[in-house]
């Protein structure tokens, strides 16, 4: 029919190499290198912004940021869990290329492979002052520390803040005990009880265990301090601010009411922190700094009322069979994340973009705006989306790959694929929901295919016998095969996931839980010296 012929032609068109599309625009001439602030929220839901979801009332600063900048409603994290998502943001490459396919542990010897070039390293080479504040989770041992990966300054925790005990554990499901004060240790499933959570300033552990209740304030202070220092130096800066919010344990600033109040109070604290950073950036002169806010993945559903809002992206097909359709999964709730870009005078205010974009795009876009070149001899999954940011285009990716991030399938393997409005699933199930169910791991050959234009809840896949399914399947199969061939032919890295207890950050081996306040007593020196992470 005419409709099927049109569909076939349009799907053929979307497979035109994206390099051709990117080459059609003429870059904006920027008089000086802009400053960059990338704020990455943790486990935040698409519906956790009032600008996205009317039920959310706790984000006035983020909503104002959306009003003064551009909101991206079809924006995706490169993976649905911590380490792979962050590795992709900082390299512009999927885990199958950069080697980071699952999370690193507190005892990991490795991290993001050293032959991968980070955004910070390239901007540093382009004359930028570079700082990272917050969660790292890309390796902390030896040369994997942020100071060795392109960041002049680092202040934060080396991994998730539930991966070590603290004295005031905050809200979590199940609740975790505080750090032991004596030699008696209590092992708890799903809780880290042996070693306290460390806080770093560059290579030095300045506090262990971290005081979680003051962490948001300290992040805001350190970020502001870095911005002012860099501005005073006359150099452009890149600040990567990776928040603890909205990952559990939650530590709201005031004792909230039971239930949803805990999450809402914590969300309000995150919102205020982002508002503070915007205020500091504006103080340098509006138009000098690009601020990009987004999330590393969707909400952690098994945390129940301590998990974020999915908005309409509920993954209804999976929910009907049990299991999560959020973090770790390739359902929309696992990787569709809020995204705002604010750059007065450059990025249109009050605009909503429906372009298909990804955290993978941050790497090539910021490099292009800084006038820096991409590293040679490797392929990238991200696009320079400057035309979309500037409002000249609303065309993003034609094909976007979604890797397994801890649910059903092989770690890092491409288990879902987006082609225009169509989304194909090759594996489903395997992630835990609030009720404890995981849903059966199911392989789909031929794949499940959803039309997101009509079915944003991913409730009813296309009938395999339908004309629409038969028309779109060949294009999806070609896109999938081409993507895997491109990865196989690429210069790929392999991460070292080996572990050794000696790699666990510890500022005082003589104390239970490695307790200290940033300095240790060396009996042979007679003075107090910082403990370095070497």
Coordinates of N, CA, C and O in Angstrom, one line a residue, residues 342-477:
X342 N 21.1 25.0 29.5 CA 21.0 26.5 29.8 C 22.2 27.2 29.4 O 23.3 26.9 29.8
X343 N 22.0 28.1 28.5 CA 23.2 28.9 28.0 C 22.6 30.2 27.4 O 22.3 30.3 26.2
X344 N 22.4 31.2 28.3 CA 21.7 32.4 27.9 C 22.4 33.1 26.6 O 23.6 33.2 26.5
X345 N 21.5 33.4 25.7 CA 22.0 34.1 24.5 C 22.4 33.1 23.4 O 22.6 33.5 22.2
X346 N 22.6 31.8 23.7 CA 23.0 30.8 22.8 C 21.9 29.7 22.6 O 21.5 29.4 21.5
X347 N 21.5 29.2 23.7 CA 20.4 28.1 23.7 C 19.1 28.8 23.9 O 18.9 29.5 24.9
X348 N 18.1 28.5 23.0 CA 16.8 29.2 23.1 C 16.1 28.9 24.5 O 16.2 27.8 25.0
X349 N 15.5 29.9 25.0 CA 14.8 29.8 26.3 C 13.4 29.3 26.0 O 12.8 29.6 25.0
X350 N 12.8 28.5 27.0 CA 11.5 28.1 26.9 C 11.1 27.1 25.8 O 10.0 27.0 25.4
X351 N 12.2 26.5 25.2 CA 12.0 25.6 24.1 C 11.9 24.1 24.6 O 12.6 23.7 25.5
X352 N 11.1 23.3 24.0 CA 11.1 21.9 24.2 C 11.5 21.2 22.9 O 10.9 21.4 21.9
X353 N 12.5 20.3 23.0 CA 13.0 19.6 21.9 C 12.6 18.1 22.0 O 12.7 17.5 23.1
X354 N 12.2 17.6 20.9 CA 11.8 16.1 20.8 C 12.9 15.3 20.1 O 12.7 14.2 19.7
X355 N 14.1 15.9 19.8 CA 15.1 15.2 19.2 C 15.6 14.0 20.0 O 15.6 14.1 21.3
X356 N 15.9 12.9 19.4 CA 16.4 11.7 20.1 C 17.9 11.9 20.4 O 18.8 11.9 19.5
X357 N 18.2 12.2 21.7 CA 19.6 12.5 22.1 C 20.0 11.6 23.2 O 19.2 10.9 23.8
X358 N 21.3 11.7 23.6 CA 21.8 10.8 24.6 C 23.0 11.5 25.4 O 23.6 12.4 24.9
X359 N 23.2 10.9 26.5 CA 24.4 11.4 27.3 C 25.7 11.2 26.5 O 26.7 11.8 26.7
X360 N 25.7 10.3 25.5 CA 26.8 10.0 24.6 C 27.2 11.3 23.8 O 28.3 11.5 23.4
X361 N 26.2 12.2 23.6 CA 26.4 13.4 22.8 C 27.1 14.5 23.6 O 27.6 15.4 22.9
X362 N 27.2 14.4 24.9 CA 27.8 15.5 25.7 C 29.3 15.6 25.3 O 29.8 16.7 25.1
X363 N 30.0 14.5 25.1 CA 31.4 14.4 24.8 C 31.7 15.1 23.5 O 32.5 16.1 23.4
X364 N 31.1 14.7 22.3 CA 31.5 15.4 21.1 C 31.0 16.8 21.0 O 31.6 17.7 20.3
X365 N 29.9 17.1 21.6 CA 29.3 18.4 21.5 C 30.2 19.5 22.3 O 30.5 20.5 21.7
X366 N 30.6 19.1 23.5 CA 31.4 20.1 24.2 C 32.8 20.2 23.6 O 33.3 21.4 23.6
X367 N 33.3 19.2 23.1 CA 34.6 19.3 22.4 C 34.5 20.2 21.2 O 35.4 21.0 20.9
X368 N 33.4 20.1 20.4 CA 33.2 21.0 19.2 C 33.1 22.4 19.7 O 33.7 23.3 19.0
X369 N 32.3 22.7 20.7 CA 32.2 24.1 21.2 C 33.5 24.6 21.7 O 33.7 25.9 21.7
X370 N 34.3 23.8 22.3 CA 35.6 24.2 22.8 C 36.7 24.3 21.7 O 37.8 24.8 22.0
X371 N 36.4 23.9 20.5 CA 37.3 23.9 19.4 C 38.4 22.8 19.5 O 39.5 22.9 19.0
X372 N 38.0 21.7 20.2 CA 38.9 20.6 20.4 C 38.5 19.4 19.4 O 37.4 19.2 19.1
X373 N 39.5 18.6 19.0 CA 39.3 17.5 18.1 C 39.0 16.2 18.8 O 39.4 16.0 20.0
X374 N 38.2 15.4 18.2 CA 38.0 14.0 18.7 C 39.3 13.2 18.6 O 40.1 13.4 17.7
X375 N 39.5 12.3 19.6 CA 40.6 11.4 19.5 C 40.6 10.6 18.2 O 39.5 10.2 17.8
X376 N 41.7 10.3 17.6 CA 41.8 9.5 16.4 C 41.7 8.0 16.7 O 41.8 7.5 17.8
X377 N 41.5 7.2 15.6 CA 41.6 5.8 15.7 C 40.6 5.1 16.5 O 40.9 4.1 17.2
X378 N 39.4 5.6 16.6 CA 38.3 5.0 17.3 C 37.0 5.6 16.8 O 36.9 6.7 16.3
X379 N 35.9 4.8 17.0 CA 34.6 5.3 16.6 C 33.8 5.8 17.9 O 34.1 5.3 19.0
X380 N 32.9 6.6 17.6 CA 32.1 7.2 18.7 C 30.6 7.0 18.5 O 30.2 7.0 17.3
X381 N 29.9 6.8 19.5 CA 28.5 6.6 19.5 C 27.7 7.9 19.6 O 26.5 8.0 19.3
X382 N 28.4 9.0 20.2 CA 27.7 10.3 20.4 C 27.8 11.1 19.1 O 28.7 10.9 18.3
X383 N 27.0 12.1 19.1 CA 26.9 13.1 18.0 C 27.2 14.5 18.5 O 26.9 14.8 19.7
X384 N 27.8 15.3 17.7 CA 27.8 16.8 18.0 C 26.4 17.3 17.7 O 26.0 17.4 16.6
X385 N 25.7 17.6 18.8 CA 24.3 18.0 18.6 C 24.2 19.5 18.8 O 23.1 20.0 19.2
X386 N 25.2 20.3 18.6 CA 25.2 21.7 18.7 C 24.0 22.3 17.9 O 23.3 23.2 18.4
X387 N 23.7 21.9 16.7 CA 22.5 22.4 15.9 C 21.2 22.3 16.7 O 20.4 23.2 16.6
X388 N 21.1 21.2 17.4 CA 19.9 21.0 18.2 C 19.9 21.9 19.4 O 18.8 22.5 19.8
X389 N 21.0 22.1 20.1 CA 21.1 23.0 21.2 C 20.7 24.4 20.8 O 20.0 25.1 21.5
X390 N 21.2 24.8 19.7 CA 21.0 26.2 19.2 C 19.6 26.4 18.6 O 19.3 27.5 18.3
X391 N 18.9 25.3 18.5 CA 17.5 25.5 18.0 C 17.5 25.5 16.4 O 16.4 25.8 15.9
X392 N 18.6 25.2 15.8 CA 18.6 25.2 14.3 C 18.0 23.9 13.7 O 17.7 23.9 12.5
X393 N 18.0 22.9 14.5 CA 17.5 21.6 14.1 C 16.8 20.9 15.2 O 17.0 21.2 16.4
X394 N 16.0 19.9 14.9 CA 15.4 19.1 15.9 C 15.7 17.6 15.5 O 14.9 16.7 15.9
X395 N 16.8 17.4 14.8 CA 17.1 16.0 14.4 C 18.3 15.5 15.2 O 19.4 16.1 15.2
X396 N 18.1 14.4 15.9 CA 19.2 13.8 16.7 C 19.6 12.5 16.1 O 19.8 12.4 14.9
X397 N 19.7 11.5 16.9 CA 20.0 10.1 16.4 C 18.9 9.5 15.6 O 17.7 9.7 15.9
X398 N 19.2 8.8 14.6 CA 18.3 7.9 13.9 C 18.2 6.5 14.5 O 17.2 5.9 14.5
X399 N 19.4 6.1 15.0 CA 19.5 4.8 15.7 C 20.2 5.0 17.0 O 21.2 5.7 17.1
X400 N 19.6 4.4 18.0 CA 20.2 4.5 19.4 C 20.2 3.1 20.0 O 19.1 2.5 20.0
X401 N 21.3 2.7 20.5 CA 21.5 1.4 21.1 C 21.3 1.4 22.6 O 21.8 2.4 23.2
X402 N 20.7 0.4 23.2 CA 20.5 0.4 24.6 C 21.1 -1.0 25.1 O 20.6 -2.0 24.9
X403 N 22.2 -0.8 25.9 CA 22.8 -2.1 26.4 C 22.2 -2.6 27.7 O 21.6 -1.9 28.4
X404 N 22.4 -3.9 27.9 CA 22.0 -4.5 29.2 C 22.9 -3.9 30.3 O 24.1 -3.8 30.2
X405 N 22.2 -3.5 31.4 CA 22.9 -2.9 32.5 C 22.6 -3.6 33.8 O 22.5 -2.9 34.9
X406 N 22.5 -4.9 33.8 CA 22.3 -5.7 35.0 C 21.0 -6.4 35.0 O 20.7 -7.1 36.0
X407 N 20.2 -6.3 34.0 CA 19.0 -7.1 33.9 C 19.3 -8.4 33.1 O 20.4 -8.9 33.1
X408 N 18.3 -8.8 32.3 CA 18.5 -10.0 31.5 C 19.4 -9.8 30.4 O 19.5 -8.8 29.7
X409 N 20.2 -10.9 30.1 CA 21.2 -10.8 29.0 C 22.6 -10.6 29.5 O 22.9 -10.6 30.7
X410 N 23.5 -10.5 28.6 CA 25.0 -10.4 28.9 C 25.3 -8.9 29.2 O 24.8 -8.0 28.6
X411 N 26.1 -8.7 30.2 CA 26.5 -7.3 30.6 C 27.0 -6.6 29.5 O 28.0 -7.0 28.8
X412 N 26.4 -5.4 29.2 CA 26.9 -4.5 28.1 C 26.4 -4.9 26.7 O 26.5 -4.0 25.8
X413 N 25.8 -6.0 26.5 CA 25.3 -6.4 25.2 C 24.1 -5.5 24.8 O 23.3 -5.1 25.6
X414 N 24.0 -5.3 23.5 CA 22.9 -4.5 23.0 C 21.6 -5.3 23.0 O 21.5 -6.3 22.3
X415 N 20.7 -5.0 24.0 CA 19.5 -5.8 24.1 C 18.3 -5.1 23.6 O 17.2 -5.7 23.6
X416 N 18.4 -3.8 23.3 CA 17.3 -3.1 22.7 C 17.9 -2.0 21.7 O 19.0 -1.6 21.9
X417 N 17.0 -1.6 20.8 CA 17.5 -0.7 19.8 C 16.3 0.2 19.4 O 15.2 -0.2 19.2
X418 N 16.6 1.5 19.3 CA 15.6 2.5 18.9 C 15.9 2.9 17.5 O 17.0 3.3 17.1
X419 N 14.9 2.9 16.6 CA 15.0 3.3 15.2 C 13.8 4.2 15.0 O 12.6 3.7 14.9
X420 N 14.0 5.5 14.9 CA 12.9 6.5 14.7 C 11.9 6.3 15.9 O 12.3 6.3 17.1
X421 N 10.7 6.1 15.6 CA 9.7 5.9 16.7 C 9.6 4.5 17.1 O 8.8 4.2 18.0
X422 N 10.3 3.6 16.5 CA 10.2 2.1 16.8 C 11.3 1.7 17.8 O 12.5 2.2 17.7
X423 N 11.0 0.8 18.7 CA 11.9 0.3 19.6 C 11.8 -1.2 19.7 O 10.7 -1.8 19.9
X424 N 12.9 -1.9 19.5 CA 13.0 -3.4 19.4 C 13.7 -3.9 20.6 O 14.7 -3.4 21.1
X425 N 13.2 -5.0 21.2 CA 13.7 -5.6 22.4 C 14.2 -7.1 22.0 O 13.4 -7.8 21.4
X426 N 15.4 -7.4 22.3 CA 15.9 -8.8 22.0 C 15.9 -9.6 23.3 O 16.0 -10.8 23.3
X427 N 16.0 -8.9 24.5 CA 15.9 -9.6 25.8 C 15.2 -8.7 26.8 O 15.3 -7.5 26.8
X428 N 14.3 -9.3 27.6 CA 13.6 -8.6 28.6 C 13.7 -9.4 29.9 O 14.1 -10.6 30.0
X429 N 13.3 -8.7 31.0 CA 13.2 -9.3 32.4 C 14.5 -9.3 33.1 O 15.5 -8.8 32.6
X430 N 14.5 -9.7 34.3 CA 15.7 -9.9 35.1 C 16.1 -8.8 36.1 O 17.1 -8.9 36.7
X431 N 15.3 -7.8 36.2 CA 15.6 -6.7 37.2 C 14.5 -6.7 38.2 O 13.3 -6.9 37.9
X432 N 14.9 -6.5 39.5 CA 13.9 -6.6 40.6 C 13.0 -5.4 40.8 O 13.5 -4.3 40.7
X433 N 11.8 -5.7 41.0 CA 10.8 -4.6 41.2 C 10.6 -4.4 42.7 O 11.2 -5.1 43.6
X434 N 9.8 -3.5 43.1 CA 9.5 -3.2 44.5 C 8.9 -4.4 45.3 O 9.2 -4.6 46.4
X435 N 8.1 -5.2 44.6 CA 7.5 -6.4 45.2 C 8.4 -7.6 45.3 O 8.0 -8.6 45.7
X436 N 9.7 -7.4 44.9 CA 10.6 -8.5 44.9 C 10.7 -9.4 43.7 O 11.6 -10.3 43.6
X437 N 9.7 -9.2 42.8 CA 9.8 -10.0 41.6 C 10.8 -9.5 40.6 O 11.2 -8.3 40.6
X438 N 11.3 -10.4 39.8 CA 12.3 -10.0 38.7 C 11.8 -10.2 37.3 O 12.3 -9.6 36.4
X439 N 10.7 -11.0 37.2 CA 10.2 -11.3 35.9 C 11.2 -12.2 35.2 O 12.4 -12.2 35.3
X440 N 10.6 -13.2 34.4 CA 11.5 -14.2 33.7 C 12.4 -13.5 32.7 O 11.9 -12.6 31.9
X441 N 13.6 -13.9 32.5 CA 14.5 -13.5 31.5 C 14.0 -14.1 30.2 O 13.9 -15.4 30.1
X442 N 13.6 -13.3 29.2 CA 13.1 -13.9 28.0 C 13.9 -13.3 26.8 O 14.2 -12.1 26.7
X443 N 14.3 -14.2 25.9 CA 14.9 -13.9 24.6 C 13.8 -13.7 23.5 O 12.9 -14.6 23.5
X444 N 14.0 -12.7 22.7 CA 12.9 -12.5 21.7 C 13.6 -12.5 20.3 O 14.3 -11.6 19.9
X445 N 13.2 -13.5 19.5 CA 13.7 -13.7 18.2 C 12.6 -14.2 17.3 O 12.2 -15.4 17.4
X446 N 11.9 -13.4 16.5 CA 12.2 -12.0 16.2 C 11.9 -11.1 17.4 O 11.2 -11.5 18.4
X447 N 12.4 -9.9 17.4 CA 12.3 -9.0 18.5 C 10.9 -8.5 18.8 O 10.1 -8.5 17.8
X448 N 10.6 -8.2 20.0 CA 9.4 -7.4 20.3 C 9.7 -6.0 19.7 O 10.7 -5.4 19.9
X449 N 8.7 -5.4 19.1 CA 8.8 -4.1 18.5 C 7.6 -3.3 19.0 O 6.4 -3.7 18.8
X450 N 7.9 -2.1 19.6 CA 6.8 -1.1 20.0 C 6.9 0.1 19.2 O 8.0 0.6 18.8
X451 N 5.8 0.7 18.9 CA 5.7 2.0 18.2 C 5.5 3.0 19.4 O 4.4 3.2 19.9
X452 N 6.6 3.8 19.7 CA 6.5 4.7 20.9 C 5.6 5.9 20.6 O 5.1 6.5 21.6
X453 N 5.4 6.2 19.3 CA 4.5 7.3 19.1 C 3.1 7.0 19.5 O 2.3 7.9 20.0
X454 N 2.7 5.8 19.4 CA 1.3 5.4 19.9 C 1.3 4.7 21.2 O 0.2 4.6 21.8
X455 N 2.4 4.2 21.7 CA 2.5 3.4 22.9 C 3.7 3.7 23.8 O 4.6 3.0 23.9
X456 N 3.6 4.9 24.3 CA 4.8 5.4 25.1 C 4.9 4.5 26.4 O 6.0 4.5 27.0
X457 N 3.9 3.9 26.8 CA 3.9 3.0 28.0 C 4.5 1.7 27.7 O 4.7 0.9 28.6
X458 N 4.8 1.4 26.5 CA 5.4 0.1 26.0 C 4.5 -1.0 26.6 O 5.0 -1.9 27.3
X459 N 3.3 -1.0 26.2 CA 2.3 -1.9 26.7 C 2.0 -3.1 25.7 O 1.9 -4.2 26.1
X460 N 1.9 -2.7 24.4 CA 1.4 -3.7 23.5 C 2.4 -3.7 22.3 O 2.4 -2.8 21.4
X461 N 3.2 -4.8 22.1 CA 4.1 -4.8 21.0 C 3.3 -5.0 19.7 O 2.2 -5.6 19.7
X462 N 3.9 -4.7 18.6 CA 3.3 -4.9 17.3 C 3.1 -6.4 17.0 O 3.9 -7.2 17.4
X463 N 2.0 -6.7 16.4 CA 1.7 -8.1 16.0 C 2.7 -8.4 14.9 O 2.9 -7.7 13.9
X464 N 3.4 -9.5 15.1 CA 4.5 -9.9 14.1 C 3.9 -10.2 12.8 O 4.6 -10.1 11.8
X465 N 2.6 -10.5 12.7 CA 2.0 -10.7 11.4 C 1.5 -9.4 10.7 O 1.0 -9.5 9.6
X466 N 1.5 -8.3 11.4 CA 1.0 -7.1 10.9 C 1.9 -6.5 9.8 O 3.1 -6.8 9.8
X467 N 1.3 -5.7 8.9 CA 2.1 -5.1 7.9 C 3.1 -4.1 8.4 O 4.2 -4.0 7.9
X468 N 2.7 -3.5 9.5 CA 3.7 -2.5 10.1 C 4.9 -3.2 10.6 O 6.0 -2.8 10.4
X469 N 4.7 -4.3 11.3 CA 5.9 -5.1 11.8 C 6.7 -5.6 10.7 O 8.0 -5.5 10.7
X470 N 6.1 -6.2 9.7 CA 6.9 -6.7 8.6 C 7.6 -5.6 7.8 O 8.7 -5.9 7.2
X471 N 7.1 -4.4 7.8 CA 7.7 -3.3 7.1 C 8.9 -2.8 7.8 O 9.9 -2.4 7.2
X472 N 8.8 -2.7 9.2 CA 9.9 -2.1 10.0 C 11.0 -3.1 10.3 O 12.1 -2.7 10.6
X473 N 10.7 -4.4 10.4 CA 11.6 -5.4 10.9 C 12.9 -5.4 10.0 O 14.0 -5.5 10.6
X474 N 12.9 -5.4 8.7 CA 14.1 -5.4 7.9 C 15.0 -4.2 8.3 O 16.3 -4.4 8.3
X475 N 14.5 -3.1 8.4 CA 15.3 -1.9 8.7 C 15.9 -2.0 10.1 O 17.1 -1.7 10.3
X476 N 15.1 -2.5 11.1 CA 15.7 -2.7 12.4 C 16.8 -3.8 12.4 O 17.9 -3.6 13.0
X477 N 16.6 -4.8 11.7 CA 17.6 -5.9 11.6 C 18.9 -5.4 10.9 O 20.0 -5.7 11.4

